PDB file of C-alpha atoms and ligand atoms in Angstrom:
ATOM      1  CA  UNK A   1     -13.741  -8.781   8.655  1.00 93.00           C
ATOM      2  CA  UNK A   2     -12.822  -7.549   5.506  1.00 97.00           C
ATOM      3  CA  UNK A   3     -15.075  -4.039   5.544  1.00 97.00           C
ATOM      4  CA  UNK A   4     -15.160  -1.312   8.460  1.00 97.00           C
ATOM      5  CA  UNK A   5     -17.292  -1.461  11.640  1.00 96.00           C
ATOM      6  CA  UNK A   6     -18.113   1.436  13.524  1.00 94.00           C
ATOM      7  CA  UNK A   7     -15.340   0.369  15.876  1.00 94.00           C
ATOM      8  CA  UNK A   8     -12.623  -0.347  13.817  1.00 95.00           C
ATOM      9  CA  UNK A   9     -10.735  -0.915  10.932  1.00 97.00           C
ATOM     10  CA  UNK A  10     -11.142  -4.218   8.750  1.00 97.00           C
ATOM     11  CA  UNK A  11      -8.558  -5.860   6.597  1.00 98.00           C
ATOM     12  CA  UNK A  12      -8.839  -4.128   3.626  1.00 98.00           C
ATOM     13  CA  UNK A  13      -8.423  -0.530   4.861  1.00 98.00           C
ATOM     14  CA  UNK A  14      -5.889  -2.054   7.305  1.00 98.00           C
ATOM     15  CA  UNK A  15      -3.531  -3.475   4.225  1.00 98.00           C
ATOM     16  CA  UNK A  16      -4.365  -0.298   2.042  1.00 98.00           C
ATOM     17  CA  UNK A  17      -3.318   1.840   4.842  1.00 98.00           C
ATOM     18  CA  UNK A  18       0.462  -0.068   5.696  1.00 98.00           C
ATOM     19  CA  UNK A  19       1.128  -0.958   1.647  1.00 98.00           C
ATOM     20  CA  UNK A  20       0.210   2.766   1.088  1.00 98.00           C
ATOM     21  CA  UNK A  21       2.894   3.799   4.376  1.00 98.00           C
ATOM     22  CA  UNK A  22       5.893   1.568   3.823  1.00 98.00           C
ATOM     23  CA  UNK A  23       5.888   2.544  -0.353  1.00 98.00           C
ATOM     24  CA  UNK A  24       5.830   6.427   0.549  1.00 98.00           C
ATOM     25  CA  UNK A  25       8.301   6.334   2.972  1.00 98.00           C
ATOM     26  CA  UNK A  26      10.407   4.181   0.005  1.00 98.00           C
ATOM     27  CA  UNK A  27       9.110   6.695  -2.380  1.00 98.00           C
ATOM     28  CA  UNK A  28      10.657   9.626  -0.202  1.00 98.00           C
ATOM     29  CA  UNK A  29      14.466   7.163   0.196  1.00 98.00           C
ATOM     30  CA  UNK A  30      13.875   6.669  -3.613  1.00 98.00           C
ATOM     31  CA  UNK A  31      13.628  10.414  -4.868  1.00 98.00           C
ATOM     32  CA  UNK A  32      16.436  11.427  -2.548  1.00 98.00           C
ATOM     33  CA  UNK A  33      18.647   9.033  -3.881  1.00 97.00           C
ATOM     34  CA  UNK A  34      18.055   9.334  -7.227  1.00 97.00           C
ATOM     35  CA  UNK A  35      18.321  13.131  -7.613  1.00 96.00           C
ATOM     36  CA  UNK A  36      21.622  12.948  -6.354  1.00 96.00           C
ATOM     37  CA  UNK A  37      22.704  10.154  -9.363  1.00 97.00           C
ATOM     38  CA  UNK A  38      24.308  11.851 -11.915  1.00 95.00           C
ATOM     39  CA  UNK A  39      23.265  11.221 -15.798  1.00 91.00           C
ATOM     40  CA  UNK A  40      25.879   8.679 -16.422  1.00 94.00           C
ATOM     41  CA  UNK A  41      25.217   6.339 -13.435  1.00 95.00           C
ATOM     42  CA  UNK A  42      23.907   3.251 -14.382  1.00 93.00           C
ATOM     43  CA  UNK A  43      20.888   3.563 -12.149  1.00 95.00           C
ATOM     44  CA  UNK A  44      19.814   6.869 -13.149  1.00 93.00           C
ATOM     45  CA  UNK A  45      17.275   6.038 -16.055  1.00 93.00           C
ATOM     46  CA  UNK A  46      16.002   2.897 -13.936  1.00 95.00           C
ATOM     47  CA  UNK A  47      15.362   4.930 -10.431  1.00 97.00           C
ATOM     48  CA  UNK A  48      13.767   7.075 -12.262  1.00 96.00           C
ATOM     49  CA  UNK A  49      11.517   5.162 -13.894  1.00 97.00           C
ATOM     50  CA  UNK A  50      10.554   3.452 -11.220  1.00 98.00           C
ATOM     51  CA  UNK A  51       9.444   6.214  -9.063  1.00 98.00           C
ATOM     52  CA  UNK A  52       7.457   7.317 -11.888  1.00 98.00           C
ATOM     53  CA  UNK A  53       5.776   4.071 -12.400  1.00 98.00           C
ATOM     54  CA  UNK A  54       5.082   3.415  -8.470  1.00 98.00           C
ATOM     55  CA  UNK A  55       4.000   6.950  -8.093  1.00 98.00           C
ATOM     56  CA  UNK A  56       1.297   6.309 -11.054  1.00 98.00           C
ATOM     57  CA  UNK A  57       0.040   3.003  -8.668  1.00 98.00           C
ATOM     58  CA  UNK A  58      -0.243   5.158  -5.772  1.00 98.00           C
ATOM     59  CA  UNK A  59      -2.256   7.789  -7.259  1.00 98.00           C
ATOM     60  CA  UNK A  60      -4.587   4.354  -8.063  1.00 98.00           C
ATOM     61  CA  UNK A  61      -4.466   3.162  -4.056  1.00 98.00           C
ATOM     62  CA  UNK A  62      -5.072   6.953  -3.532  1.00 98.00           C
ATOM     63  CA  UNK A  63      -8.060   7.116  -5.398  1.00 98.00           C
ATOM     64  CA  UNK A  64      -9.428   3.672  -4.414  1.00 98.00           C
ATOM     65  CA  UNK A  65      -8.228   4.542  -0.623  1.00 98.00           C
ATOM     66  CA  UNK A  66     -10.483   7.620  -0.610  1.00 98.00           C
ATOM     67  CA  UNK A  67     -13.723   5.678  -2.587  1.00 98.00           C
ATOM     68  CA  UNK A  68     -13.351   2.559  -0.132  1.00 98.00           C
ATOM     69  CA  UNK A  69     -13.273   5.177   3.204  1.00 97.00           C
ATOM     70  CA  UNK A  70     -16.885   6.564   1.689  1.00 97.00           C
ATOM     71  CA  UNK A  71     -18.336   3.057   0.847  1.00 98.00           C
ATOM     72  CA  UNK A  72     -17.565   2.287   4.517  1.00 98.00           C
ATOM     73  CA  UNK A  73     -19.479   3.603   7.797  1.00 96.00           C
ATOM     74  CA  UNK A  74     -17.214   6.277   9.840  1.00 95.00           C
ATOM     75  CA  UNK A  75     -15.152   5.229  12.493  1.00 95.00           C
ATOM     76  CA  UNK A  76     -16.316   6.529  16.054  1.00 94.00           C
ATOM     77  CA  UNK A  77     -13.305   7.576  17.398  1.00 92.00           C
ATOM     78  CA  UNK A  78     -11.457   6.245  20.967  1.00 92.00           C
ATOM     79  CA  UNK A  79     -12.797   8.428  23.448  1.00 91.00           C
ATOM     80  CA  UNK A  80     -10.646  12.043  23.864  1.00 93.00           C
ATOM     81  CA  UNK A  81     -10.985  15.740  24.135  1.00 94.00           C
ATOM     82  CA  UNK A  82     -12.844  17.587  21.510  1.00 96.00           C
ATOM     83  CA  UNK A  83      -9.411  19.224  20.363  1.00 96.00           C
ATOM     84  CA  UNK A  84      -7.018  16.331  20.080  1.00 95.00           C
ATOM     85  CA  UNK A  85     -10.776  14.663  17.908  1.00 96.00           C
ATOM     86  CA  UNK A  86     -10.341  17.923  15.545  1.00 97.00           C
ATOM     87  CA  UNK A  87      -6.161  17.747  15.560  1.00 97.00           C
ATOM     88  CA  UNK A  88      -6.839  13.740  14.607  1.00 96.00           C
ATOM     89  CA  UNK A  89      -9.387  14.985  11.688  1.00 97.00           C
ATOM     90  CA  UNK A  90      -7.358  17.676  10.261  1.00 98.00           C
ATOM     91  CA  UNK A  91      -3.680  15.430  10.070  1.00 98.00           C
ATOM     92  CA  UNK A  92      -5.982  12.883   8.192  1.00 97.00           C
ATOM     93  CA  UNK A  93      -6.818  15.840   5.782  1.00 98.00           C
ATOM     94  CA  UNK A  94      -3.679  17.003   5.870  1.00 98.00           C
ATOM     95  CA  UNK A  95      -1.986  13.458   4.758  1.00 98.00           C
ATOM     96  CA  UNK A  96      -4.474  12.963   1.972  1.00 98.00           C
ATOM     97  CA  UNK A  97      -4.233  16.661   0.171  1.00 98.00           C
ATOM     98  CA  UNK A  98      -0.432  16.004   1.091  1.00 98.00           C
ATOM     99  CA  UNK A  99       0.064  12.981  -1.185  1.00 98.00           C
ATOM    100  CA  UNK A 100      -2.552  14.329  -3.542  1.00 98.00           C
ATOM    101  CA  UNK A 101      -0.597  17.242  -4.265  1.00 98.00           C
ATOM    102  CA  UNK A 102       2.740  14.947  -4.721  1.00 98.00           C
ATOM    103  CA  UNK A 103       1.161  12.573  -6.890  1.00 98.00           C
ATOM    104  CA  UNK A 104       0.160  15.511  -9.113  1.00 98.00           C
ATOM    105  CA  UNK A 105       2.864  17.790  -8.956  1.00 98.00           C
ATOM    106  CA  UNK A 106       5.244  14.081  -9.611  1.00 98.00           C
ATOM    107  CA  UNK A 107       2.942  13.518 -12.538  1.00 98.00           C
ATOM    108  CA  UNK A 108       3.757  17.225 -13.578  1.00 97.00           C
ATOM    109  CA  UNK A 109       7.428  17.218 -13.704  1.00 97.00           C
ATOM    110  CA  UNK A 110       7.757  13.932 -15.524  1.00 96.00           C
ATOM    111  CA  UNK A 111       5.037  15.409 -18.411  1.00 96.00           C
ATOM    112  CA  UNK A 112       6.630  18.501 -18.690  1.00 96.00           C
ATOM    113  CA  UNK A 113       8.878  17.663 -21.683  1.00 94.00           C
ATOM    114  CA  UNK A 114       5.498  16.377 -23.529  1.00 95.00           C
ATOM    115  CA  UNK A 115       6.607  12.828 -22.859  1.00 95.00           C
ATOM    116  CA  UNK A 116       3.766  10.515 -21.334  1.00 97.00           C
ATOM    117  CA  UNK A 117       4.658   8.137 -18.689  1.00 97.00           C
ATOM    118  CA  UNK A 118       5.011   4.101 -18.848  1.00 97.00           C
ATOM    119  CA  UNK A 119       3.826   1.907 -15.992  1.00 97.00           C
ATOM    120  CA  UNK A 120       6.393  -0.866 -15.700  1.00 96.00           C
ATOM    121  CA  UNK A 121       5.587  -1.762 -19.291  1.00 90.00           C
ATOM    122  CA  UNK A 122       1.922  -2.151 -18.318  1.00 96.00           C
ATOM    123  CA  UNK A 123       0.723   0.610 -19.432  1.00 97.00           C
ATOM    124  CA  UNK A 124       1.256   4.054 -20.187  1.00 97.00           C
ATOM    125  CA  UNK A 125       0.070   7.488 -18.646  1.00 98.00           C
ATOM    126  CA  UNK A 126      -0.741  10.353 -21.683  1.00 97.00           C
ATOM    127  CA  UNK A 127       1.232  13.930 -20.719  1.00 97.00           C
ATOM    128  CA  UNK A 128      -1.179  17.191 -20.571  1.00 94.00           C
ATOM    129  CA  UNK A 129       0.384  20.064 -22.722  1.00 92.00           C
ATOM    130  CA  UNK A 130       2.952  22.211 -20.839  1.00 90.00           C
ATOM    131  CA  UNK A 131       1.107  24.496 -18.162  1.00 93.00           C
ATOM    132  CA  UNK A 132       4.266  27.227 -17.112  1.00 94.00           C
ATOM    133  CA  UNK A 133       7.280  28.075 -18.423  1.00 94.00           C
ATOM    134  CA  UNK A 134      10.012  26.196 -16.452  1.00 95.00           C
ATOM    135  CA  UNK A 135       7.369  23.400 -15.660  1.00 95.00           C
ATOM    136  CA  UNK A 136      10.314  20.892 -14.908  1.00 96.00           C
ATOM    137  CA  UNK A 137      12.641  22.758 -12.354  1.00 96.00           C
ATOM    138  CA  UNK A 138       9.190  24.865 -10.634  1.00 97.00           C
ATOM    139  CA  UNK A 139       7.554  21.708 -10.207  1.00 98.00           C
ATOM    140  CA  UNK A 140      10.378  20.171  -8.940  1.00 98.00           C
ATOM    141  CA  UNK A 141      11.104  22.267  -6.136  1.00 98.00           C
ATOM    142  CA  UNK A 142       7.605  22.341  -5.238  1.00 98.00           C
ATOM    143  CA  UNK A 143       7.365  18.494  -4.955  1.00 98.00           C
ATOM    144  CA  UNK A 144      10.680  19.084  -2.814  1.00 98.00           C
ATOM    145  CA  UNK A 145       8.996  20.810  -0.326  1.00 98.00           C
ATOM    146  CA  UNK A 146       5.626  18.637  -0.346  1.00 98.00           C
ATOM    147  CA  UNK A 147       7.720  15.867   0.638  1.00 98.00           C
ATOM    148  CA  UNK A 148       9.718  16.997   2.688  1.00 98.00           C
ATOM    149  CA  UNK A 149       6.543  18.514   4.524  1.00 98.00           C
ATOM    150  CA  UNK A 150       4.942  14.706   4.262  1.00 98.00           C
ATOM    151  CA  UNK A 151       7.723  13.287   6.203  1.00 98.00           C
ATOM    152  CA  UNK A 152       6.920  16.265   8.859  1.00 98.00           C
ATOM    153  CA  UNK A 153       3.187  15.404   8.860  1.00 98.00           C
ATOM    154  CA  UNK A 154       3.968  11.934   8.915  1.00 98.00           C
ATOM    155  CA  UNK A 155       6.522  12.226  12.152  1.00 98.00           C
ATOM    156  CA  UNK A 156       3.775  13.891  13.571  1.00 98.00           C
ATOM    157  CA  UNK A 157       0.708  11.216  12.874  1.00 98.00           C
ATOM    158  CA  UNK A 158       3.927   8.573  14.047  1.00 98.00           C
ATOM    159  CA  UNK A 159       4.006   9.996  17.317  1.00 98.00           C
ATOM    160  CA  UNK A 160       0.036  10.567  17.730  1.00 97.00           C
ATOM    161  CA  UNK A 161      -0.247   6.570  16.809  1.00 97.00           C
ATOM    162  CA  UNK A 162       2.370   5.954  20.030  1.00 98.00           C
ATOM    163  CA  UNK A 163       0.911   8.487  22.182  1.00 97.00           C
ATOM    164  CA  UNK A 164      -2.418   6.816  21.767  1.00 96.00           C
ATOM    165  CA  UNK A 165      -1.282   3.019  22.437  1.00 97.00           C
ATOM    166  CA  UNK A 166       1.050   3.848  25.214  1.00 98.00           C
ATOM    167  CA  UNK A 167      -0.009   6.311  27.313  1.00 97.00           C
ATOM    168  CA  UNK A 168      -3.699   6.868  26.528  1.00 96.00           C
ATOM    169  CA  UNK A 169      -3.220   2.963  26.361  1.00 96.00           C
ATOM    170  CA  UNK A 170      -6.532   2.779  24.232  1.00 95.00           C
ATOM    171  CA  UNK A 171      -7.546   1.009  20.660  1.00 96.00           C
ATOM    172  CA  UNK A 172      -6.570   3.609  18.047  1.00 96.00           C
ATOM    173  CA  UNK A 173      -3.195   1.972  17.068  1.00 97.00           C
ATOM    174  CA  UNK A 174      -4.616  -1.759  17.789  1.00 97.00           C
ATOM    175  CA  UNK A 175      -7.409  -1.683  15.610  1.00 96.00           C
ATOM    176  CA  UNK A 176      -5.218  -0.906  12.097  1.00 97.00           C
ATOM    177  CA  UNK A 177      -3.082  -3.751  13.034  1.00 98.00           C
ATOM    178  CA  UNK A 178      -6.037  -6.487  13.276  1.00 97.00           C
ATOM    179  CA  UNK A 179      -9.961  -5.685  13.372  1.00 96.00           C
ATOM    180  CA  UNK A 180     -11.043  -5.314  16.815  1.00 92.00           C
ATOM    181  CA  UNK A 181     -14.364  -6.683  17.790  1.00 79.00           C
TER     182      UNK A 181
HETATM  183  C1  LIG B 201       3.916   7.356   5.177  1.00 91.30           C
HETATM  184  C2  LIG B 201       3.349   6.947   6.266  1.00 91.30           C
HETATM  185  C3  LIG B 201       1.879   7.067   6.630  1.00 91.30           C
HETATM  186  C4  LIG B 201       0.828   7.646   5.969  1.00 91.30           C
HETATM  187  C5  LIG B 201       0.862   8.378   4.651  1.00 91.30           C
HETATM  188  C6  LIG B 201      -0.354   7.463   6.784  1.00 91.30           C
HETATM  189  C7  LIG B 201      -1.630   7.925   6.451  1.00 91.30           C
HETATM  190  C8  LIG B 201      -2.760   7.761   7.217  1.00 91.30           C
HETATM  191  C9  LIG B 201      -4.066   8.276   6.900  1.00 91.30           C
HETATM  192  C10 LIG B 201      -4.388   9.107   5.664  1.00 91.30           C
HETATM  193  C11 LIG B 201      -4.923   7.884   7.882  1.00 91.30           C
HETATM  194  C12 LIG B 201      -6.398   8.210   7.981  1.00 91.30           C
HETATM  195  C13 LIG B 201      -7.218   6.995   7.679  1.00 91.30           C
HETATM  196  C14 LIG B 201      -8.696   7.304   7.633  1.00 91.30           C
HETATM  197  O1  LIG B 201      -9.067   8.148   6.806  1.00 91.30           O
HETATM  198  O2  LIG B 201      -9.444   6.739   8.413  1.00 91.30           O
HETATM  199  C15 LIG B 201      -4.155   7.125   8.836  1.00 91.30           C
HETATM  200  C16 LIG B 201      -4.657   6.542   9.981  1.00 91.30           C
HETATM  201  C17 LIG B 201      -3.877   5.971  10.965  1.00 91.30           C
HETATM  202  N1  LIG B 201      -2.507   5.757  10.917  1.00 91.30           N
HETATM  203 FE1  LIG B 201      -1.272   6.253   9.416  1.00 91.30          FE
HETATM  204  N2  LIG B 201      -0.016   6.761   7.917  1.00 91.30           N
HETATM  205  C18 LIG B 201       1.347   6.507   7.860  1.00 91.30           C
HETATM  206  C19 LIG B 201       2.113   5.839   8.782  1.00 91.30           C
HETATM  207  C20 LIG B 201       1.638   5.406  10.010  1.00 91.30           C
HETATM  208  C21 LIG B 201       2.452   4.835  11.056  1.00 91.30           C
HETATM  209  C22 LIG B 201       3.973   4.621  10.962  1.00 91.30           C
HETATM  210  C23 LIG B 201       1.610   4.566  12.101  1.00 91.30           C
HETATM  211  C24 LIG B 201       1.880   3.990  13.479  1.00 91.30           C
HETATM  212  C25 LIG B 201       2.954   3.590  14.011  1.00 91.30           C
HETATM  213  C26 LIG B 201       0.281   4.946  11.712  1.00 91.30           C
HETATM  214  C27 LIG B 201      -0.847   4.818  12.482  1.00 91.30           C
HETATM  215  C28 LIG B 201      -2.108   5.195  12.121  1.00 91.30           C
HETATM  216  C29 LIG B 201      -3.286   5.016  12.982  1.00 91.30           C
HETATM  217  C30 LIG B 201      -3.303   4.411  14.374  1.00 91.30           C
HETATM  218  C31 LIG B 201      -4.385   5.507  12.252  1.00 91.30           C
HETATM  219  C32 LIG B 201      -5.858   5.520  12.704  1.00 91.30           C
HETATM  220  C33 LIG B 201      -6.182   6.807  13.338  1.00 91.30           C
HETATM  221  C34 LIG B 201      -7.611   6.863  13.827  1.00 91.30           C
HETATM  222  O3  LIG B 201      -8.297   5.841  13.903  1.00 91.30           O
HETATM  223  O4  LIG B 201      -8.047   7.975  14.140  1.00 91.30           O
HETATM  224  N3  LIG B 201       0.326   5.466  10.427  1.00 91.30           N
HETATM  225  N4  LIG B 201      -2.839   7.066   8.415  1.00 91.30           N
HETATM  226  C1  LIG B 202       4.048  10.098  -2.290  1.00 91.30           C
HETATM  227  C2  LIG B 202       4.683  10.060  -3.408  1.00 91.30           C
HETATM  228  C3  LIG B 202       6.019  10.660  -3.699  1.00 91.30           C
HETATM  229  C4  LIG B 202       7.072  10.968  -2.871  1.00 91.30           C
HETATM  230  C5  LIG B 202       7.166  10.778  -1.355  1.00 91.30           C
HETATM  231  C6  LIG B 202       8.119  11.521  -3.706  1.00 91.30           C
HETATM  232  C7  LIG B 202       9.346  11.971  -3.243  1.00 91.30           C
HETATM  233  C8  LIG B 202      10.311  12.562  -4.027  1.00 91.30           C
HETATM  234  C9  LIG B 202      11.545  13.125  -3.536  1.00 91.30           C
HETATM  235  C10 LIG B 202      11.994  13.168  -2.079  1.00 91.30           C
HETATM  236  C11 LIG B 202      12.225  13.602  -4.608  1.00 91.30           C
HETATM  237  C12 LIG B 202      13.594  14.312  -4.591  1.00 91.30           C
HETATM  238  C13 LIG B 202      13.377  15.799  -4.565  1.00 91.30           C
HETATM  239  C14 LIG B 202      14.667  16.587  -4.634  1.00 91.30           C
HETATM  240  O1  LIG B 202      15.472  16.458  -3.704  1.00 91.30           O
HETATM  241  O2  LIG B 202      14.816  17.339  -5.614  1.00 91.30           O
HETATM  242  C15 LIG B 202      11.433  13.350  -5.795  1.00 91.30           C
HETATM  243  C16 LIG B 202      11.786  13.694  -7.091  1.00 91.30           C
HETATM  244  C17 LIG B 202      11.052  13.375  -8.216  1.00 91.30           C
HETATM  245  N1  LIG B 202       9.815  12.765  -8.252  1.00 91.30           N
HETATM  246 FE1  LIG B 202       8.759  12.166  -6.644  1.00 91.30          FE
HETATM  247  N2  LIG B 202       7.693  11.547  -5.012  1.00 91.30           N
HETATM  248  C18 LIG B 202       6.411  11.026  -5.043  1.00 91.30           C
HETATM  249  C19 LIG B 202       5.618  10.847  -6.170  1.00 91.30           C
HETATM  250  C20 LIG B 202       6.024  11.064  -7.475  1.00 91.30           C
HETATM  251  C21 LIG B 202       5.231  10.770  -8.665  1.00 91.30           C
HETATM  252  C22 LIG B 202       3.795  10.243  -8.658  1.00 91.30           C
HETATM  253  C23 LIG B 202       5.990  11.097  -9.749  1.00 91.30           C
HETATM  254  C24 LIG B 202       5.666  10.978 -11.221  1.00 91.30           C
HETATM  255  C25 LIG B 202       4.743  10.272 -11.732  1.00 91.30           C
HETATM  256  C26 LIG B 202       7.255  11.612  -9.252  1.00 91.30           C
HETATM  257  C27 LIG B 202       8.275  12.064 -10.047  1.00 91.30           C
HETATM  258  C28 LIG B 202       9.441  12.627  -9.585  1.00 91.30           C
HETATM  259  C29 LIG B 202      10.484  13.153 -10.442  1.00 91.30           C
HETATM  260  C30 LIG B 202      10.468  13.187 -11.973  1.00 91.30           C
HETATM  261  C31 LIG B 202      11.493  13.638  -9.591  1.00 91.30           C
HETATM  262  C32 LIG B 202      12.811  14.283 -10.022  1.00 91.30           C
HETATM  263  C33 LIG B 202      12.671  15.759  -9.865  1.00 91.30           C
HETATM  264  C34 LIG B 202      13.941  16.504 -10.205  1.00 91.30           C
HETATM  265  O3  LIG B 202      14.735  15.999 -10.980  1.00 91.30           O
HETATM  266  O4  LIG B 202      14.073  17.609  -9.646  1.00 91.30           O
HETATM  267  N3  LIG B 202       7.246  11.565  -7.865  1.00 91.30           N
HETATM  268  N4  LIG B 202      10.258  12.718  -5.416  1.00 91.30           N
END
């Protein structure tokens, strides 16, 4: 089952939705680590460009993410109270505006200087003309904060997955691991 049922996932939003987990949370190791390199370091200019060029992919999973979700009927969701149904909805929202707003604050900071970005030599990503004064070091500390608030909402949508499997012991968590019928 390749698209989505009413019931559950199939394998294509499954594998969007763990490729798309396991490369932020590398993403999130990645920026750390390299903002701490100095200029001199050997890796500086490499980590760099490589969270550059995976963040550019992930605004493309992003965007294909969000058309694949629209092309496919809506999920009905395991049976719960009308509250924890609206909680559910508005993490989801939360998540996507969440890594929207990194992938375009990212894109921001690495522009600012007027230089476009390269792909991993694939291809390359044309810079907008400076919007503020400072674009760099503002920018930066805003995409600070948006991931740092990520790996909040994230802990939060972690624990919701477990709460689900093991004590409301019900589908939720099964059915984006394999396609239930
Ligand atoms: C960086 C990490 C992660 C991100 C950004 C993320 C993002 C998302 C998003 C945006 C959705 C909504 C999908 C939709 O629109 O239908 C979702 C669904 C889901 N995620 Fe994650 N996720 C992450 C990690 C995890 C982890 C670690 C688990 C479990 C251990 C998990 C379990 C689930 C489950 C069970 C759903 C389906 C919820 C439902 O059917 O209502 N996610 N995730
Ligand atoms: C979900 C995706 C992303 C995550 C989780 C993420 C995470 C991070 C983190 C944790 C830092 C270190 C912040 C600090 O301590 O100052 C950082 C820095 C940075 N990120 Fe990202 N990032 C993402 C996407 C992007 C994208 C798409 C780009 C560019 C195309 C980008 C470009 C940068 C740059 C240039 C820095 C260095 C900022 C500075 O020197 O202050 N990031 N990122």
């Amino acid at each position: 089952m390749l698209k989505n049922s009413q019931h559950s996932y199939g394998w294509i939003t499954i594998t969007m939705h763990w490729l798309q987990a396991t490369t932020i949370l590398f993403m999130f190791g990645l920026g750390l680590y390299m903002v701490d390199l100095t200029y001199y370091d050997p890796w500086y200019r490499g980590s760099l460009q490589l969270h550059k060029s995976i963040g550019i992919l992930l605004m493309v999973l992003w965007i294909i993410m969000i058309v694949w979700k629209n092309l496919n009927p809506r999920l009905k969701p395991e049976p719960a109270p009308k509250h924890e149904l609206l909680a559910a909805k508005a993490m989801h929202w939360a998540l996507y505006l969440t890594i929207l707003s990194l992938l375009i604050t990212g894109y921001l900071i690495s522009t600012a200087d007027g230089r476009s970005i390269a792909v991993f030599d694939l291809f390359e990503v044309p810079a907008l003309p400076k919007l503020i004064e400072n674009q760099e070091s503002v920018i930066g500390d805003i995409h600070e904060i948006l991931a740092f608030t990520l790996m909040g909402f994230v802990g939060l949508h972690f624990l919701a997955a477990l709460k689900h499997h093991f004590i409301n012991k019900d589908r939720t968590l099964r059915r984006l691991i394999k396609p239930q019928v």
